[in-house]
PDB file of C-alpha atoms in Angstrom:
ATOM      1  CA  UNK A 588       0.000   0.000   0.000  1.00  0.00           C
ATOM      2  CA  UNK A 589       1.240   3.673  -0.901  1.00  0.00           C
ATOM      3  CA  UNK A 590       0.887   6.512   1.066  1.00  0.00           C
ATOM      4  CA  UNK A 591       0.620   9.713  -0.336  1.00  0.00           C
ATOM      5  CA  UNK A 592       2.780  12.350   1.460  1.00  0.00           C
ATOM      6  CA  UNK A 593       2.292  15.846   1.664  1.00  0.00           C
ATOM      7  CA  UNK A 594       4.332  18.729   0.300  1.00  0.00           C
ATOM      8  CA  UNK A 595       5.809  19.848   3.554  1.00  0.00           C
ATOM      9  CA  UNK A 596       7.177  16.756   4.722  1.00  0.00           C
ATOM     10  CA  UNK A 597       8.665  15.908   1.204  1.00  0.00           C
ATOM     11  CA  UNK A 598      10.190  19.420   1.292  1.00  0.00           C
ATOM     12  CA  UNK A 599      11.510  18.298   4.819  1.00  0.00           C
ATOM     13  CA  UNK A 600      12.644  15.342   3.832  1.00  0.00           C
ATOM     14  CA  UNK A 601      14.529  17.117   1.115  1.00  0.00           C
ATOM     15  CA  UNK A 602      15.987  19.769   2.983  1.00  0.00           C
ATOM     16  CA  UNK A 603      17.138  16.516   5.401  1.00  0.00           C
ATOM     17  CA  UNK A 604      18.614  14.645   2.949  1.00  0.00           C
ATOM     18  CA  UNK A 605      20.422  17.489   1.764  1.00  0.00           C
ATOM     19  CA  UNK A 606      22.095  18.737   5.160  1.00  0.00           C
ATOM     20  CA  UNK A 607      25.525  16.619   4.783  1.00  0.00           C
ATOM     21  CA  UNK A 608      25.773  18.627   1.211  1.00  0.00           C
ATOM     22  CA  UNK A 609      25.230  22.125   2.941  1.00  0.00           C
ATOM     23  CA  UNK A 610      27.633  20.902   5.888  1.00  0.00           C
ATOM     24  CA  UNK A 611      30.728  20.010   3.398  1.00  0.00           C
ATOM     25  CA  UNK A 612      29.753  22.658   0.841  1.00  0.00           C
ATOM     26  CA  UNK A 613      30.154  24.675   4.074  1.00  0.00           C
ATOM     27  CA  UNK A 614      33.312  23.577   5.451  1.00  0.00           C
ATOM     28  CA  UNK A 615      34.907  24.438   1.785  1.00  0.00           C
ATOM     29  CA  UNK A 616      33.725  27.970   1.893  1.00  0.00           C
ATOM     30  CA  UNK A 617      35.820  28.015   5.132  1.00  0.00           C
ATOM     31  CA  UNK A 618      38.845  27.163   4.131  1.00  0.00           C
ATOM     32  CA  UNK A 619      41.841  29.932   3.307  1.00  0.00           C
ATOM     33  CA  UNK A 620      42.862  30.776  -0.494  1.00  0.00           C
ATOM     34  CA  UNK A 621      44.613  27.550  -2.046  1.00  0.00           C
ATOM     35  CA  UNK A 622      47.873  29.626  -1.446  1.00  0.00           C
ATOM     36  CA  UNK A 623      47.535  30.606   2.029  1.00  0.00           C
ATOM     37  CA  UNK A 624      46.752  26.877   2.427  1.00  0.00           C
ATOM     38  CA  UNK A 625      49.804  25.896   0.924  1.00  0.00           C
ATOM     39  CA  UNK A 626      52.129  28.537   2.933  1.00  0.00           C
ATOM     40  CA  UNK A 627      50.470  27.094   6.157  1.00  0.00           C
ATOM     41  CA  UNK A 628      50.955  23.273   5.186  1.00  0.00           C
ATOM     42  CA  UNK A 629      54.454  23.939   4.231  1.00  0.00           C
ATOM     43  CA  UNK A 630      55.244  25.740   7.585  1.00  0.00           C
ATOM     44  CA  UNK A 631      53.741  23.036   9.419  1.00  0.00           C
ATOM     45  CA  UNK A 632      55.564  20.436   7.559  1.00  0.00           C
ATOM     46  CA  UNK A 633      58.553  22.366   8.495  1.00  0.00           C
ATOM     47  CA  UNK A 634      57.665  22.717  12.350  1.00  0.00           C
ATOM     48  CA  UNK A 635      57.112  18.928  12.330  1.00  0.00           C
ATOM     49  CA  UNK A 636      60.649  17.872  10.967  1.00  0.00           C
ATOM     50  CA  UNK A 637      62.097  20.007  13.842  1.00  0.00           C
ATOM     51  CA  UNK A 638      63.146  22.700  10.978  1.00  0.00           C
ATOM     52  CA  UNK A 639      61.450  26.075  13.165  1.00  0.00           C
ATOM     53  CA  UNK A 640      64.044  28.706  11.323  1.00  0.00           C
ATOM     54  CA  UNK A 641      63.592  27.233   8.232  1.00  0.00           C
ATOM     55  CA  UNK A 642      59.335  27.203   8.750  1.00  0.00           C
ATOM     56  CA  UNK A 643      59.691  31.156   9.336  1.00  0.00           C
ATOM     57  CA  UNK A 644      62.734  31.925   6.956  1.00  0.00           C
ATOM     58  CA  UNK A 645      59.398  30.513   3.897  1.00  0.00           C
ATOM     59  CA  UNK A 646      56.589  31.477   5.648  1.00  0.00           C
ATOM     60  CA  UNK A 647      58.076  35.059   5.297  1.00  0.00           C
ATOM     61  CA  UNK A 648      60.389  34.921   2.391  1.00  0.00           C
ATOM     62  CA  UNK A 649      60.115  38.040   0.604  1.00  0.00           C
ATOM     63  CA  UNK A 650      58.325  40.113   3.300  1.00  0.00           C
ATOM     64  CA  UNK A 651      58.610  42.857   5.334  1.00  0.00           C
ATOM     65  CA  UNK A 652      59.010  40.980   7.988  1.00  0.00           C
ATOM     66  CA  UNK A 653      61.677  39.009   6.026  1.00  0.00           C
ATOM     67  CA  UNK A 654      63.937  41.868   7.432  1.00  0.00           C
ATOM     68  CA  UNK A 655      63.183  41.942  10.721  1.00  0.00           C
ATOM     69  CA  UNK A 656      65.882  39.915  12.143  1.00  0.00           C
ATOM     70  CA  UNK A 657      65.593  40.453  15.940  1.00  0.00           C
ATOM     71  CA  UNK A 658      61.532  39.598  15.001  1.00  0.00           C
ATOM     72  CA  UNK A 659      62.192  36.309  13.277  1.00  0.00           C
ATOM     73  CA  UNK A 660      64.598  35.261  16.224  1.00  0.00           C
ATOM     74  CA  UNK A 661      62.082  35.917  18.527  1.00  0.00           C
ATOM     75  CA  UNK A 662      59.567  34.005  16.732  1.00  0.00           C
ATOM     76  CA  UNK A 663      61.949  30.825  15.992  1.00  0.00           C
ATOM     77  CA  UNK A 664      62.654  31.185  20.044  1.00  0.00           C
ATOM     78  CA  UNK A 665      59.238  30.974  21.236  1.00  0.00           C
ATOM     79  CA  UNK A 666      58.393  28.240  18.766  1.00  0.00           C
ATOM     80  CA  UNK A 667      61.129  25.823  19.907  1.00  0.00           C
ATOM     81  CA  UNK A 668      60.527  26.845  23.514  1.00  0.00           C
ATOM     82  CA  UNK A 669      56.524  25.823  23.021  1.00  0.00           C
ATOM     83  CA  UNK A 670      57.762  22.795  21.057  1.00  0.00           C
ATOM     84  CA  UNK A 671      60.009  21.696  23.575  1.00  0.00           C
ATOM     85  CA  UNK A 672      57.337  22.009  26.358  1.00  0.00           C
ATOM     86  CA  UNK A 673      54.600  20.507  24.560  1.00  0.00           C
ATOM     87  CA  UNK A 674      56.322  18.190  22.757  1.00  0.00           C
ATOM     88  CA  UNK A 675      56.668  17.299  18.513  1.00  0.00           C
ATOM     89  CA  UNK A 676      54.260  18.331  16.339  1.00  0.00           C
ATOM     90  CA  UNK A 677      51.754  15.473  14.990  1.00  0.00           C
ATOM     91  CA  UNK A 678      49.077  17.208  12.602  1.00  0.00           C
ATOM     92  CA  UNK A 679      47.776  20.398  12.353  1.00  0.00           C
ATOM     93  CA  UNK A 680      43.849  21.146  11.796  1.00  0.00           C
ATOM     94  CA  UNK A 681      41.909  24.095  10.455  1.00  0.00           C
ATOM     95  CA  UNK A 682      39.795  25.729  13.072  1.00  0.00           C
ATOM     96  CA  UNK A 683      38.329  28.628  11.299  1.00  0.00           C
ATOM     97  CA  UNK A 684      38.894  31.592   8.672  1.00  0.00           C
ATOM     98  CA  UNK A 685      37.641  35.400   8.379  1.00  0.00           C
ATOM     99  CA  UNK A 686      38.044  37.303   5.928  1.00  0.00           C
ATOM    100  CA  UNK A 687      37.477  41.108   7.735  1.00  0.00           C
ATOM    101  CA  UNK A 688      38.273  42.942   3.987  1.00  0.00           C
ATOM    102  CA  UNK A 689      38.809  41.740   0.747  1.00  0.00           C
ATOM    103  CA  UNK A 690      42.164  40.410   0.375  1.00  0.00           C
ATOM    104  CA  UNK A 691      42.436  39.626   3.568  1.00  0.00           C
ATOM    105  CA  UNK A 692      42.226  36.450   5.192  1.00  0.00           C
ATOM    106  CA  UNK A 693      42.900  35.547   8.605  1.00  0.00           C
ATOM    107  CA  UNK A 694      43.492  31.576   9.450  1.00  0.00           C
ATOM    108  CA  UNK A 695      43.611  29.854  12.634  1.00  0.00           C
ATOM    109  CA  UNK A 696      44.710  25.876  13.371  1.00  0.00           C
ATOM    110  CA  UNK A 697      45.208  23.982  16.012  1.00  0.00           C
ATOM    111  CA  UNK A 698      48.535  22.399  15.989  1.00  0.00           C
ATOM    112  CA  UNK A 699      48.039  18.572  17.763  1.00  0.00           C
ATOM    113  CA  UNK A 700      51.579  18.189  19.866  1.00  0.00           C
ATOM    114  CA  UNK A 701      51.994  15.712  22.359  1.00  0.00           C
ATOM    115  CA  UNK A 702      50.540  16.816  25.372  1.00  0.00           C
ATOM    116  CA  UNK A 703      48.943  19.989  24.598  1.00  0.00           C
ATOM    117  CA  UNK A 704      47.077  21.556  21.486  1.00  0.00           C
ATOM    118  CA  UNK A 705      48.947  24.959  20.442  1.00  0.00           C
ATOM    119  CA  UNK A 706      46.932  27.786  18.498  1.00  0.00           C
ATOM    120  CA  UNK A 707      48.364  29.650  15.488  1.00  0.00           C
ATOM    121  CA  UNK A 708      46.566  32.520  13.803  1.00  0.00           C
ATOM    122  CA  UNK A 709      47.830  32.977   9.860  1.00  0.00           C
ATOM    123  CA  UNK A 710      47.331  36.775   8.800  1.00  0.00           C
ATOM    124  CA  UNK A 711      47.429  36.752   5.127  1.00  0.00           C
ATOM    125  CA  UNK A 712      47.334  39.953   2.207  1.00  0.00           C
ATOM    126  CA  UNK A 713      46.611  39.423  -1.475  1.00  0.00           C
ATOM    127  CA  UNK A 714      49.060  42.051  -2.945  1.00  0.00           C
ATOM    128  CA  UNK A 715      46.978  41.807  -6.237  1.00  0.00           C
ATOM    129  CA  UNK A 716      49.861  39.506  -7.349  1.00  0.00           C
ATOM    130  CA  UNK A 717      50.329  37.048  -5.048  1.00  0.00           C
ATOM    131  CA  UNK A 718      49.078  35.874  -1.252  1.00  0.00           C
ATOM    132  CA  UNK A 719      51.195  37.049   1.361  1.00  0.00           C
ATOM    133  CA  UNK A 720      51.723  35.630   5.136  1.00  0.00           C
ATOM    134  CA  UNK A 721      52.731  38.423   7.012  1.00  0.00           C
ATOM    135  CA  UNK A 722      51.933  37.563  11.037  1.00  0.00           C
ATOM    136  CA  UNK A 723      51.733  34.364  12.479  1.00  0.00           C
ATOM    137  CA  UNK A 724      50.880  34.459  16.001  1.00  0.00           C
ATOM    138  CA  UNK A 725      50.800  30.968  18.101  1.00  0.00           C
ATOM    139  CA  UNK A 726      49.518  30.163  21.703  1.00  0.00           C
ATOM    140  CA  UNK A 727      48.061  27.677  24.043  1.00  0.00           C
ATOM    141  CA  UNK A 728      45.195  29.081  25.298  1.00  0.00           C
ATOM    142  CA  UNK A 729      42.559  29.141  22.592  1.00  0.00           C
ATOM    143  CA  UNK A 730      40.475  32.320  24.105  1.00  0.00           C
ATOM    144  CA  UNK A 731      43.798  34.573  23.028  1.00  0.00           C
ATOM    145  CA  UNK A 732      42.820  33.880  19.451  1.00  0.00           C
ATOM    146  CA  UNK A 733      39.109  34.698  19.507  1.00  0.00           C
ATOM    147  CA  UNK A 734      38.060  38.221  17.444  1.00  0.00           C
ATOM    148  CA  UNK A 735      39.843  36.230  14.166  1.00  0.00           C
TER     149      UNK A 735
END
């Protein structure tokens, strides 16, 4: 025996069936330009073979900051300080993006390391030429990276 259904519950049905689409389609609207993607995967790469000057000498090759030698020390410092604390990096996870203007993207991830998660906030600039990272910002308490 068939039952006819009505229009609202085969337009609820519908918009059921089609809530895993929204949810992905979602989570791809999310994610950073494919080349602030790529920076941050390559810096994290770098972290996680223990190569911290080498993850900041890329991630701001050709930058301002680039040039800022007392800057990048401190950064590559901190880094292996937090890395020595909390221990090797394992993976590294998109938490969120904003985009405040256009051509302007900001990116945090959570960086898994052994005993604690670490937080790292990705400023990026499209120069009309090219996507720039030109702050990265890391720490362990997520709440410091909220108002991204």
């Amino acid at each position: 025996m068939f039952r006819l259904v009505s229009p609202a519950a085969a337009i609820a049905a519908a918009v059921l069936c089609m809530a895993p689409v929204a949810a992905r389609a979602a989570e791809a609207a999310d994610a950073p330009p494919a080349a602030v993607q790529a920076k941050v995967d390559a810096f994290m790469t770098s972290l996680k073979a223990g190569k911290v000057s080498e993850a900041y000498t890329q991630a701001f090759a050709g930058t301002l900051m680039s040039k800022k030698q007392a800057e990048l020390e401190q950064a590559v410092a901190g880094t292996e300080n937090g890395l020595r604390y909390y221990g090797a990096l394992r993976d590294w996870q998109l938490v969120g993006t904003s985009r405040p203007a256009d051509g302007f993207v900001v990116a945090v991830y959570m960086a898994r390391l052994e005993s604690a998660p670490l937080f790292m906030r990705f400023q990026a600039y499209d120069n009309g030429a090219k996507w720039i990272v030109y702050n990265i910002i890391f720490s362990d308490n997520y709440d410091t990276m909220k108002g991204w």
